[in-house]
Short mmCIF file of C-alpha atoms in Angstrom, two decimals:
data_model
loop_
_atom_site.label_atom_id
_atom_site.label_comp_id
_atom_site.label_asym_id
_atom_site.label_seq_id
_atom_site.Cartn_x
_atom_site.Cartn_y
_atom_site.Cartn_z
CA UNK A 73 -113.87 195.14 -71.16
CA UNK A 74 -114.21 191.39 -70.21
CA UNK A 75 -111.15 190.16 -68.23
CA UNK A 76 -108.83 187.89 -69.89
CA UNK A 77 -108.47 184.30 -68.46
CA UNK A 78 -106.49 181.02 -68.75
CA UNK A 79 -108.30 178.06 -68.14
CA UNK A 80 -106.08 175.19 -66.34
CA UNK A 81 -106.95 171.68 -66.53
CA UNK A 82 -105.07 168.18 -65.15
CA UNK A 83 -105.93 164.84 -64.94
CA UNK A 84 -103.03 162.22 -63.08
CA UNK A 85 -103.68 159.22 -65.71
CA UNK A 86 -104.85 158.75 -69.06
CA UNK A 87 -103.92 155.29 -69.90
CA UNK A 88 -105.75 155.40 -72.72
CA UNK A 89 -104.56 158.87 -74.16
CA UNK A 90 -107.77 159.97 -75.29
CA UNK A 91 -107.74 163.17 -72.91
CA UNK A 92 -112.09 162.70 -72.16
CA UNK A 93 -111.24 163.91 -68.21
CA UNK A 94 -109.41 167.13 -69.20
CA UNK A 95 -112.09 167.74 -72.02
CA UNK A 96 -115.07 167.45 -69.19
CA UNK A 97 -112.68 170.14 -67.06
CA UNK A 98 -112.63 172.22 -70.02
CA UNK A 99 -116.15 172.49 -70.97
CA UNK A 100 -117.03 172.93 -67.56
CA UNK A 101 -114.59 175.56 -66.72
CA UNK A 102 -115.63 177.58 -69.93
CA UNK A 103 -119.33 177.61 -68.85
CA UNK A 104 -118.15 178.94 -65.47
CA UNK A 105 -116.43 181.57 -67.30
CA UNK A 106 -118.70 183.09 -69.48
CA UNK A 107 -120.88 182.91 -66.08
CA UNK A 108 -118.52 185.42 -64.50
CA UNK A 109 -118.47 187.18 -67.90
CA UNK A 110 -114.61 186.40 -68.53
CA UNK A 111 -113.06 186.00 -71.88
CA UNK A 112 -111.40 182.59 -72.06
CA UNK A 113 -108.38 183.13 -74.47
CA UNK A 114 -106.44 180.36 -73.34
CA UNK A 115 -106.50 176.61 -72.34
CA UNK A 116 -103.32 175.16 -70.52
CA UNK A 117 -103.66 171.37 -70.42
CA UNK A 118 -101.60 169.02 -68.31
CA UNK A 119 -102.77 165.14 -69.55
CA UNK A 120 -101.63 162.38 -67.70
CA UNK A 121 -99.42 164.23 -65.68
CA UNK A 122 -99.01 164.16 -61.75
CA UNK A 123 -99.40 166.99 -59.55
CA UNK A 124 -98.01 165.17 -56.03
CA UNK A 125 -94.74 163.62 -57.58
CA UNK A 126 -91.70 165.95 -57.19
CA UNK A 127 -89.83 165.15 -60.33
CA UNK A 128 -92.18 165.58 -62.41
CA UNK A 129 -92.58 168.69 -64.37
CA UNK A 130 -95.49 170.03 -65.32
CA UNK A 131 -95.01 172.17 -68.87
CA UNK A 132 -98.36 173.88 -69.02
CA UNK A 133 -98.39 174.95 -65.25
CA UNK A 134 -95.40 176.38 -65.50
CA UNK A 135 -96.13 178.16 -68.83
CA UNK A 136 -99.71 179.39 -67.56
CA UNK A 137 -97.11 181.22 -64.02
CA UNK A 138 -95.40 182.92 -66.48
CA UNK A 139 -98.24 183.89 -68.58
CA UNK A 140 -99.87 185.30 -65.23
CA UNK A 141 -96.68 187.16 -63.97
CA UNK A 142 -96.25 188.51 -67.51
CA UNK A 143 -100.07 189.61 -67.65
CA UNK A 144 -100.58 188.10 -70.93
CA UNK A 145 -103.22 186.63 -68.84
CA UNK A 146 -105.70 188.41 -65.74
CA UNK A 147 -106.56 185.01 -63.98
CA UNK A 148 -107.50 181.67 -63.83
CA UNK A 149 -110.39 179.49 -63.54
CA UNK A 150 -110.07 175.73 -63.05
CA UNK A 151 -112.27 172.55 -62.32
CA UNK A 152 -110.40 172.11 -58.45
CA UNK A 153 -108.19 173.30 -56.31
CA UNK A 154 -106.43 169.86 -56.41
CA UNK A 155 -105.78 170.13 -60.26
CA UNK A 156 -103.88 173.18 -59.50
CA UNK A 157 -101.63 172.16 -56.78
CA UNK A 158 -101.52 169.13 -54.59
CA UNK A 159 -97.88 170.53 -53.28
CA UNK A 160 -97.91 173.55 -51.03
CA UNK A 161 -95.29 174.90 -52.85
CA UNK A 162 -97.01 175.26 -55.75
CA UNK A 163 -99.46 177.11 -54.47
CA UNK A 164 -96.93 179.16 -52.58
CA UNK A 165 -95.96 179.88 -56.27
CA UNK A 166 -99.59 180.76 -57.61
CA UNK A 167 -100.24 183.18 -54.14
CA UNK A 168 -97.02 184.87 -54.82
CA UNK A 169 -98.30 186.04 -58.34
CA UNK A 170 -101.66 187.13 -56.73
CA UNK A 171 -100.00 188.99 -54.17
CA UNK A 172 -98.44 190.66 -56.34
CA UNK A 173 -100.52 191.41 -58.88
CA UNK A 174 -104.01 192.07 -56.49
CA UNK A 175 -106.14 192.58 -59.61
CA UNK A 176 -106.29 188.97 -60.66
CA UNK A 177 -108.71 186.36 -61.13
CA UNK A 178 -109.41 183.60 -59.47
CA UNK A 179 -112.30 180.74 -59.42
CA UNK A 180 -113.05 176.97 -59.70
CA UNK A 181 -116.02 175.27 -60.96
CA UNK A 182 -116.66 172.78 -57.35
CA UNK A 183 -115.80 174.83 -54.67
CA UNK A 184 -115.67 179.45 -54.39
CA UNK A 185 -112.00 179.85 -52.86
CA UNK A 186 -110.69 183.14 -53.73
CA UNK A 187 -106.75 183.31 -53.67
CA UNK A 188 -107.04 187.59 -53.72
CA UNK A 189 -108.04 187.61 -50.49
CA UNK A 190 -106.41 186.35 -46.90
CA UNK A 191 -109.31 184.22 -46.13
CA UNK A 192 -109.11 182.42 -49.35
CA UNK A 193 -105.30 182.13 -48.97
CA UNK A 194 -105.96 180.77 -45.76
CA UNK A 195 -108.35 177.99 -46.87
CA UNK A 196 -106.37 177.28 -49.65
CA UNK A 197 -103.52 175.93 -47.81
CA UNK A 198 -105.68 173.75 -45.94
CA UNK A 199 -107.16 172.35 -48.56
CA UNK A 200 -103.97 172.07 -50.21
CA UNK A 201 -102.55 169.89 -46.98
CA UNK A 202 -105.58 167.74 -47.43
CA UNK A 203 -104.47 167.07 -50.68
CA UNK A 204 -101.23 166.14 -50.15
CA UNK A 205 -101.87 163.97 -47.26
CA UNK A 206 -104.36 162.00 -49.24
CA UNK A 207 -102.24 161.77 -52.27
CA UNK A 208 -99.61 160.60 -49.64
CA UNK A 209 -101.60 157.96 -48.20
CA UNK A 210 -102.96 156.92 -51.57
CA UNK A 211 -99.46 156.54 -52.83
CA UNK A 212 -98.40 154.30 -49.57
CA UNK A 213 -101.25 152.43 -50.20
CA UNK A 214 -100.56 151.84 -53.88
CA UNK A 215 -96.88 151.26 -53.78
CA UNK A 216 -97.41 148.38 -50.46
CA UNK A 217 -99.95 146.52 -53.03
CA UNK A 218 -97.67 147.01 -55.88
CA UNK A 219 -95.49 144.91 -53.39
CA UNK A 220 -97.61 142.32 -52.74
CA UNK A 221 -98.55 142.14 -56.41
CA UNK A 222 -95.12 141.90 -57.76
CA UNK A 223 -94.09 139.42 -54.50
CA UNK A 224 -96.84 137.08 -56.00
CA UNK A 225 -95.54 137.20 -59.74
CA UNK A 226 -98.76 139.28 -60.71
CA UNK A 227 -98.74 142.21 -63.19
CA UNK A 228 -99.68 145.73 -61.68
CA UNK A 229 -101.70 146.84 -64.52
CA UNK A 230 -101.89 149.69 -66.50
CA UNK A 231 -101.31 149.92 -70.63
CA UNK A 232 -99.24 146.99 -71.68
CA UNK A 233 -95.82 147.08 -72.48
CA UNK A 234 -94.67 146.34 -75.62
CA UNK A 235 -93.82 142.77 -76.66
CA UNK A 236 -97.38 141.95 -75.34
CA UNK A 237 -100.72 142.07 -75.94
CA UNK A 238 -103.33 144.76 -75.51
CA UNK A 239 -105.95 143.12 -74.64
CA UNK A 240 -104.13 139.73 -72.70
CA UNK A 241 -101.19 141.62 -71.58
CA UNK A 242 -100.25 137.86 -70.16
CA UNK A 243 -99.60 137.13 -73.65
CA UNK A 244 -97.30 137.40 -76.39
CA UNK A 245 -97.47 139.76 -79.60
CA UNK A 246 -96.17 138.29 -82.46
CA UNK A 247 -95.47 140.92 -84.50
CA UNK A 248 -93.82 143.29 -81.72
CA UNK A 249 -92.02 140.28 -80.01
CA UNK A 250 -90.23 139.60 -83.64
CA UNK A 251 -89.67 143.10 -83.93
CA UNK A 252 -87.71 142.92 -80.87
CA UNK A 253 -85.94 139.85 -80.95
CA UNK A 254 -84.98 141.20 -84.18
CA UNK A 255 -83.90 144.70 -82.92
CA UNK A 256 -82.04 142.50 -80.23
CA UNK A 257 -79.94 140.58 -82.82
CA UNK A 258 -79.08 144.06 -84.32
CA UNK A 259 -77.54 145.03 -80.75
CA UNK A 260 -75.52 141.92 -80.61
CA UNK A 261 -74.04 142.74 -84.47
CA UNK A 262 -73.02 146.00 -83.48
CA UNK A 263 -76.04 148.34 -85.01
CA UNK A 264 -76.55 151.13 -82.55
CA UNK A 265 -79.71 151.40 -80.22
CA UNK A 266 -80.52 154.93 -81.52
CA UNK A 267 -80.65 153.50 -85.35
CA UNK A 268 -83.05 150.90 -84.09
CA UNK A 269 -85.11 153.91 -82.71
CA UNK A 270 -85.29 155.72 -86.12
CA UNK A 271 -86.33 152.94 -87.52
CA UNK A 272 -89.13 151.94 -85.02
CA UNK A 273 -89.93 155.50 -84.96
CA UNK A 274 -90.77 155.32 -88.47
CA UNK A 275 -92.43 152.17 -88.57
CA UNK A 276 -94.61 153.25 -85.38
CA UNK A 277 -93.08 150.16 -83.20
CA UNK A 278 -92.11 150.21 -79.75
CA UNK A 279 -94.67 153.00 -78.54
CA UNK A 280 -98.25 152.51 -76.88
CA UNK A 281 -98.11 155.78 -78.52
CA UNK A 282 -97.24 155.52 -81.78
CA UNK A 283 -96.85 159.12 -83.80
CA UNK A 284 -97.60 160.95 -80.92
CA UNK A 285 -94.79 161.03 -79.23
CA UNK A 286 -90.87 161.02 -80.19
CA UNK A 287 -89.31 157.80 -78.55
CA UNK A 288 -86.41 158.69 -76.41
CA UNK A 289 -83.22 156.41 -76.38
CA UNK A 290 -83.68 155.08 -73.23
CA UNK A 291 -87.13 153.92 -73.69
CA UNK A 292 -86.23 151.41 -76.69
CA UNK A 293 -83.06 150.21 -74.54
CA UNK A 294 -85.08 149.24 -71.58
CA UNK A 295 -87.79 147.35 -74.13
CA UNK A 296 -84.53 145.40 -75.37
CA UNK A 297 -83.37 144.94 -71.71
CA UNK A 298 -86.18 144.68 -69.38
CA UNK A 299 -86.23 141.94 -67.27
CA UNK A 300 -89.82 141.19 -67.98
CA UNK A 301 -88.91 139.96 -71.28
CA UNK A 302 -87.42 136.31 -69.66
CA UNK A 303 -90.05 136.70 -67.09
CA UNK A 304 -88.22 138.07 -64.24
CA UNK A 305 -90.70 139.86 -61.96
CA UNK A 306 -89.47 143.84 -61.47
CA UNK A 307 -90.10 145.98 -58.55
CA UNK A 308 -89.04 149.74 -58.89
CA UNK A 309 -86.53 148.39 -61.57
CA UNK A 310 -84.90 146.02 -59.82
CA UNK A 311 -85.49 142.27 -60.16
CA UNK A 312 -87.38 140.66 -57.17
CA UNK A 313 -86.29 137.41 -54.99
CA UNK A 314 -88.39 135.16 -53.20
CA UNK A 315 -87.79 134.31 -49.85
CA UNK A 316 -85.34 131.47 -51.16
CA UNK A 317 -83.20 134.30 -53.32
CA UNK A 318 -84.53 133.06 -56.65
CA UNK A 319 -85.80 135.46 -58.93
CA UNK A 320 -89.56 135.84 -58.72
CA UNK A 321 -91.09 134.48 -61.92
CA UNK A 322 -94.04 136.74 -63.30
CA UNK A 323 -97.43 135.28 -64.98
CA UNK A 324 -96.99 136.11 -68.53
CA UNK A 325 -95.19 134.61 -71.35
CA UNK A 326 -91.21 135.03 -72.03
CA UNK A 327 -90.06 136.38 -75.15
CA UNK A 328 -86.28 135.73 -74.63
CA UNK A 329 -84.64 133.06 -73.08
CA UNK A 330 -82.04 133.44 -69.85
CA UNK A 331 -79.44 133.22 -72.23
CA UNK A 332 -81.13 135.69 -75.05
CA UNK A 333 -81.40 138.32 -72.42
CA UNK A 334 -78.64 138.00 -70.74
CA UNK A 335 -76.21 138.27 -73.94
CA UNK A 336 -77.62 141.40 -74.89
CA UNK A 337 -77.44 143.06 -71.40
CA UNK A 338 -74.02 142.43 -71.54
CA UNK A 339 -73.97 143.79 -75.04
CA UNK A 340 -75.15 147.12 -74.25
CA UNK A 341 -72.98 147.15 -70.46
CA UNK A 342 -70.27 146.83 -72.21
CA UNK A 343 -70.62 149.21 -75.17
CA UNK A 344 -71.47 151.63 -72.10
CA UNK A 345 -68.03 151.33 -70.86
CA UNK A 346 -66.43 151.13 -74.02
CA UNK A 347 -67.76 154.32 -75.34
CA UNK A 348 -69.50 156.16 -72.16
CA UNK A 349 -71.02 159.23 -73.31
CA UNK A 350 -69.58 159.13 -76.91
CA UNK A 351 -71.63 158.75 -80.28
CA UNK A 352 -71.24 155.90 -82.44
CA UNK A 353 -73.39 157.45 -85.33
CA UNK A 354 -71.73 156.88 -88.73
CA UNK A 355 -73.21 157.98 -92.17
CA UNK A 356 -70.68 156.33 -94.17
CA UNK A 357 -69.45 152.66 -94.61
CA UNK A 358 -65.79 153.49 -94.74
CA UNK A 359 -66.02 156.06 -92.10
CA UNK A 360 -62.83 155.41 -89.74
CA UNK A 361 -61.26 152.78 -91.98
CA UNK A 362 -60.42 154.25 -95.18
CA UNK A 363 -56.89 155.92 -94.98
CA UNK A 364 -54.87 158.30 -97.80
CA UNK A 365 -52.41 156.30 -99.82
CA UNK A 366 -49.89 159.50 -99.42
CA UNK A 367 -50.25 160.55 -96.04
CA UNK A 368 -51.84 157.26 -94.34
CA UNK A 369 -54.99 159.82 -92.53
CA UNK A 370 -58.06 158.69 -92.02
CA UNK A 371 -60.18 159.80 -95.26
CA UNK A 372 -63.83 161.19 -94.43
CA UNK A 373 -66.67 160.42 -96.28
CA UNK A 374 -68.59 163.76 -97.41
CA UNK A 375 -71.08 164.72 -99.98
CA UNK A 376 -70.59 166.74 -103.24
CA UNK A 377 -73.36 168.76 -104.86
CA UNK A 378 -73.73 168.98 -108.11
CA UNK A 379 -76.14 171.39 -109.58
CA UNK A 380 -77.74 170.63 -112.86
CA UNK A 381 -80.56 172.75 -114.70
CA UNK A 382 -84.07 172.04 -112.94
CA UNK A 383 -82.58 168.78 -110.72
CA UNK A 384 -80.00 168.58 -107.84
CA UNK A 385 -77.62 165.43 -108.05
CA UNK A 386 -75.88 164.55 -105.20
CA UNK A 387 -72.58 161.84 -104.98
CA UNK A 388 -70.87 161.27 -101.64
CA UNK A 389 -67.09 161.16 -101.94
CA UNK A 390 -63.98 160.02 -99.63
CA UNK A 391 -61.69 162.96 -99.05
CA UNK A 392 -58.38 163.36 -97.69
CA UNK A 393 -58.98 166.75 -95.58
CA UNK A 394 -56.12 169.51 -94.84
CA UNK A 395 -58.99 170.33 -91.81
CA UNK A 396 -57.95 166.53 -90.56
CA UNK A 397 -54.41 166.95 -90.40
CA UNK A 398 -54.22 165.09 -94.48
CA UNK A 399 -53.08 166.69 -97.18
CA UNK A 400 -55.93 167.19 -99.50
CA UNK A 401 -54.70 165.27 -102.41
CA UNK A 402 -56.74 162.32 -102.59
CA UNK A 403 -60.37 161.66 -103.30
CA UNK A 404 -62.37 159.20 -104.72
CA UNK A 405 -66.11 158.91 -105.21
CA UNK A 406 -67.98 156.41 -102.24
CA UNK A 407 -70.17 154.18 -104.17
CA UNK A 408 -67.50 151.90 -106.31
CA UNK A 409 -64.96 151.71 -103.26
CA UNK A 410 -68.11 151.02 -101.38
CA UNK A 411 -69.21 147.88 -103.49
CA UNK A 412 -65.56 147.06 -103.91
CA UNK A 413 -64.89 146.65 -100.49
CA UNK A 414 -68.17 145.30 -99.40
CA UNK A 415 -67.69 142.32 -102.57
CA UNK A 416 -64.19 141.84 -101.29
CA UNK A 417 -65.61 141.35 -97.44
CA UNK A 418 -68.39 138.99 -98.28
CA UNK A 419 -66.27 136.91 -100.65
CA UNK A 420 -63.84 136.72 -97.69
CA UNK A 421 -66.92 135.90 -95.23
CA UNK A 422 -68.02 132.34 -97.37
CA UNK A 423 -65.03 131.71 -97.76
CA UNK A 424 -64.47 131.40 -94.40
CA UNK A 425 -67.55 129.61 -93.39
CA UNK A 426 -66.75 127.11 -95.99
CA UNK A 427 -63.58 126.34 -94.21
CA UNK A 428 -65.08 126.33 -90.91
CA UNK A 429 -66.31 123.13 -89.45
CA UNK A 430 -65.52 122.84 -85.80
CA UNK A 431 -69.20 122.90 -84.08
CA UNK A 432 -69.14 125.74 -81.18
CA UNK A 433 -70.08 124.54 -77.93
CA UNK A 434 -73.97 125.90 -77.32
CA UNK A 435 -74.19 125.69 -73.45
CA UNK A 436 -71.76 127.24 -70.83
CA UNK A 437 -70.34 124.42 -68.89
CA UNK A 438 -70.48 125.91 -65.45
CA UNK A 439 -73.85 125.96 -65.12
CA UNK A 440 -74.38 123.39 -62.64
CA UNK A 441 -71.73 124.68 -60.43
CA UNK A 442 -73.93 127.48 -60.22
CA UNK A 443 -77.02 125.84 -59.60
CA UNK A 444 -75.21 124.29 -56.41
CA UNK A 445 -73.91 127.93 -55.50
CA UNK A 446 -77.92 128.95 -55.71
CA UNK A 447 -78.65 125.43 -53.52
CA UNK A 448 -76.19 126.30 -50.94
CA UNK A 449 -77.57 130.01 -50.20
CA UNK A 450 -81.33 128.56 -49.91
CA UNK A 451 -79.95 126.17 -47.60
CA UNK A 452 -78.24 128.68 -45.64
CA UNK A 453 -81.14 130.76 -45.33
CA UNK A 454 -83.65 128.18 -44.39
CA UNK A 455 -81.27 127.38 -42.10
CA UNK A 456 -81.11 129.87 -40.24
CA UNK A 457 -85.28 130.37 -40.17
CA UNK A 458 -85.30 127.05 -38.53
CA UNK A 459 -83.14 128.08 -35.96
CA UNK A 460 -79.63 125.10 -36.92
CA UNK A 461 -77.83 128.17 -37.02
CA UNK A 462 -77.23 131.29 -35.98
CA UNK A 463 -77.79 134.84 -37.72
CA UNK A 464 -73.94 135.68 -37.08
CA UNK A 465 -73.17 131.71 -38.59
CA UNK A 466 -75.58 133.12 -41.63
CA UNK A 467 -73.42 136.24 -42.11
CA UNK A 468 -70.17 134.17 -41.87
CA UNK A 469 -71.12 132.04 -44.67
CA UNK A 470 -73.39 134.26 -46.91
CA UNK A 471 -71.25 136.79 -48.08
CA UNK A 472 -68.69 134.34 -49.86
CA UNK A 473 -71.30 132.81 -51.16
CA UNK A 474 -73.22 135.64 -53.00
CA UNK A 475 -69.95 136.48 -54.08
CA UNK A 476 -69.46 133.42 -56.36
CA UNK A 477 -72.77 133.79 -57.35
CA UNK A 478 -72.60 136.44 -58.72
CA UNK A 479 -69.18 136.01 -60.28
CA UNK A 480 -70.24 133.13 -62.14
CA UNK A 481 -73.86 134.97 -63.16
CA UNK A 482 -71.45 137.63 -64.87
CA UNK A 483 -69.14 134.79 -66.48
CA UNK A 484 -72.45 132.80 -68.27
CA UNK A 485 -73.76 136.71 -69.09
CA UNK A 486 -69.81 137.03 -71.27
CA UNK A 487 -70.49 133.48 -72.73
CA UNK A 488 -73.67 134.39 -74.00
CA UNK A 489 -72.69 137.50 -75.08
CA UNK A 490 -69.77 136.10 -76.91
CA UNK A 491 -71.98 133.29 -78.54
CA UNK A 492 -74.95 135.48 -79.68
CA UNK A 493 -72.60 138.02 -80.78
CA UNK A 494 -70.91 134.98 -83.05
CA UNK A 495 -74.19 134.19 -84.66
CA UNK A 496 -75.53 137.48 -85.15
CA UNK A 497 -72.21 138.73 -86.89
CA UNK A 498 -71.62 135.48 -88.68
CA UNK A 499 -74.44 135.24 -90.77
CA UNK A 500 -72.86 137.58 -93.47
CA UNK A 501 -71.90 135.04 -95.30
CA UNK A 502 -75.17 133.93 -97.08
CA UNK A 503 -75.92 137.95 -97.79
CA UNK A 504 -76.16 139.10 -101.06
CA UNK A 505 -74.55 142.86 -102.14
CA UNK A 506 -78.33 144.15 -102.37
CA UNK A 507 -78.67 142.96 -98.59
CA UNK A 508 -75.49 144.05 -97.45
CA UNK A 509 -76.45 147.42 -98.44
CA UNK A 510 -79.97 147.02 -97.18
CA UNK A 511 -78.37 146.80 -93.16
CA UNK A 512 -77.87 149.47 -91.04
CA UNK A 513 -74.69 151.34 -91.70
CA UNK A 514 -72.93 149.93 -87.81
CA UNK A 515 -73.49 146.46 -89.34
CA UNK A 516 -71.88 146.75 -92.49
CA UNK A 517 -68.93 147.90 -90.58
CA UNK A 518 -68.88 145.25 -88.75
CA UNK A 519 -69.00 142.54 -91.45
CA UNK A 520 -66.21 144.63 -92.88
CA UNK A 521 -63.97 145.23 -89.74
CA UNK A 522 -64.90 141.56 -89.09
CA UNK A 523 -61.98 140.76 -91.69
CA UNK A 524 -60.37 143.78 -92.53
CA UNK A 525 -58.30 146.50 -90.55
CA UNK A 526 -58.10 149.23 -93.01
CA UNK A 527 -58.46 150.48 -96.53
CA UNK A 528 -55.83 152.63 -98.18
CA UNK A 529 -56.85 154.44 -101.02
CA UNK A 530 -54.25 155.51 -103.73
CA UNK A 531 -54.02 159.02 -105.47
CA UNK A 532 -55.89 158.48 -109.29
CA UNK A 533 -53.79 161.69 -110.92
CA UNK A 534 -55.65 164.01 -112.25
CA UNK A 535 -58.74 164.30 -114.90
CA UNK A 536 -61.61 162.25 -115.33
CA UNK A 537 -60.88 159.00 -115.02
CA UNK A 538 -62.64 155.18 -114.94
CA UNK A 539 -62.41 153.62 -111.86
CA UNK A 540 -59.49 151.90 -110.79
CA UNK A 541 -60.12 148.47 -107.90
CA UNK A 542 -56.18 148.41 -108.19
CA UNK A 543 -55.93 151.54 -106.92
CA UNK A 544 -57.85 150.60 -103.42
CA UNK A 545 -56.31 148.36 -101.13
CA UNK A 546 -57.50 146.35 -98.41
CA UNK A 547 -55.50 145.52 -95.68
CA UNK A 548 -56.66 142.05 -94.07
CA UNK A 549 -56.56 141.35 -90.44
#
């Protein structure tokens, strides 16, 4: 009976996801099995994934260990040593299943190392250390002329991020920059950032990947956030200073401005704080602001099924709950207290924006106070380079210094906030009801909170009966 073997193949990058290197492993690690008359019966395939970096997981290895301890599996035949393990403890991990299992497998299409026996253990580890060390010095090598790349303002390569274009990642994308200025302007209203990533999700934006891959929260925060998008040249996540202290400018084109960027930052820092760990997700409009007109509880917003012959109607109601700590006696269906409300806040909104006619000042006012905090820390520094002062006079002086920087950095970052936040939440007045509806759920909340603390709803009595607007009061702020 032919032995039963798991084929293992790994390749470090794919930056263009069409997985041709692990194919070529594949075909030739096949033709090397049917040489040795094995059954194939399974291919474990690690694309794009790193074998040298120690956070990084690596799904099918792991799942093609247990396979081989379990003996779902009597070996394994790969294209290298080196696309097995490039960490000795990996391999540690692979021997200790061969020792003790001494039946098993073992071969590799370039080179005829044989892990069942003590020579091949032997010369596996050595060629294991090989591989580390040159992954090591490749990676020393890489990350001092990602350095000097990033020092000079220059991109590092690899698949463009988004915002940018494929093929001149230097510049701009329309279409994707729109999408997230627009996203951006969502932040600053109040719509959550894992909304925006159902929607872009859905609409395949934000992802080099589209479809293939499930966009995780963090991803679409640092597109909204990154640096990169006012030009600001990154190095392991950090922005990088010249010599001077001044942010080192990269060679592409900005899609926000200092201001832009800097408001939304701020936006999601502080929502961070506010709310650290906590979900925002709402389903209904009313959701935390409707209250009973008997017992003055929050009402939640739930849905009622309705079963009719061969169709399934569905109406979402606001319920006083006993579960809540209410007392169960009022209810009204969602959609007319809905419009009500959301008529009531808009009305409230022009009418507002009629009335208001004092111009808001656009610029912070500090700004040059700043730019003299920035002067005096250059001159300090080239200062002390051409020897007019000392290193200790340098550290004296610095310090304080830095320190107002940065305080007045993080007092233009609340301005902006404060301002973009204005704009982006005032512009409910020229919305229409179909519009209203149309925005995510977080922003229609905040047009209504905008003007309104809470709405009480009043018992109806029983029966079937027409709506009554009476019977639902607002409560203005």
């Amino acid at each position: 009976m032919a032995r039963r073997v798991g084929i293992y193949t790994r390749i470090s990058r794919d930056d263009e996801g069409d997985a041709l290197g692990v194919a070529r492993q594949h075909r030739d690690c096949e033709r090397l099995a049917d040489l040795r008359s094995w059954q194939a019966v399974k291919v474990y395939e690690d694309n794009d994934v790193s074998a040298y970096k120690r956070h990084v997981v690596r799904e099918q290895f792991e799942l093609m260990l247990s396979d081989l301890g379990a003996g779902l599996i009597d070996g394994i035949v790969a294209y290298d040593l080196d696309r097995l393990a490039r960490q000795p403890r990996d391999l540690e991990r692979l021997i200790e299943i061969f020792d003790e299992r001494p039946r098993l497998e073992f071969a590799t299409v370039t080179n005829d190392v044989n892990l069942g026996t003590p020579d091949g253990r032997t010369m596996s580890r050595i060629m294991v250390a090989f591989a580390n060390k040159s992954s090591h010095d490749a990676s020393r090598r890489i990350k001092r002329k990602h350095l000097e790349l990033a020092q000079q303002g220059k991109d590092s390569g690899g698949p463009a991020p988004y915002g940018w274009l494929k093929e001149d990642r230097s510049k701009v994308d329309p279409k994707a920059a729109a999408a997230i200025r627009e996203a951006q302007r969502e932040i600053l209203a109040g719509v959550r950032i894992g909304t925006i990533r159902t929607r872009w999700q859905e609409q395949g934006l934000g992802n080099p990947r589209a479809g293939t891959k499930r966009m995780a929260h963090h991803h679409v925060e640092h597109i909204l956030t990154s640096p990169r998008l006012v030009g600001y040249r990154t190095y392991h996540g950090e922005v990088l200073n010249d010599e001077d202290g001044r942010p080192v400018m990269g060679e592409w084109e900005a899609i926000n401005t200092l201001e832009e960027w800097e408001a939304v930052c701020a936006a999601v820092a502080e929502r961070k704080q506010k709310q650290p760990g906590r979900s925002l997700a709402r389903k209904y409009m009313l959701s935390g602001i409707a209250r009973c007109g008997l017992c003055k509880t929050k009402i939640r917003g739930q849905i009622n099924q309705r079963w009719q012959p061969g169709s399934k109607a569905t109406k979402f109601t606001y319920q006083c709950s006993v579960v809540n700590g209410g007392c169960g006696k009022v209810g009204r269906v969602g959609e007319p207290v809905d419009r009500l409300i959301a008529e009531l806040a808009l009305e409230e909104q022009r009418a507002r924006a009629a009335a208001t006619t004092v111009p808001i000042d656009q610029r912070w006012s500090r700004n040059a106070e700043l730019e003299q905090v920035n002067d005096d820390i250059t001159q300090l520094v080239n200062a002390e380079r051409s020897k007019q002062i000392t290193v200790t006079t340098l550290l004296q002086l610095l310090p304080g210094k830095e320190r107002q920087r940065d305080e007045l950095k993080l007092e233009r970052a609340r301005f902006y906030k404060e301002l973009k936040q204005s704009e982006a939440k005032g512009d409910a007045a020229n919305l229409t009801l179909d519009e209203f509806f149309g925005l995510p759920i977080e922003r229609q909340q905040e047009i209504v909170l905008h003007r309104l603390s809470a709405v009480i709803i009043h018992p109806a009595g029983k029966g079937r009966r027409r709506f009554d607007p009476s019977l639902i009061e607002p409560v203005w702020r």
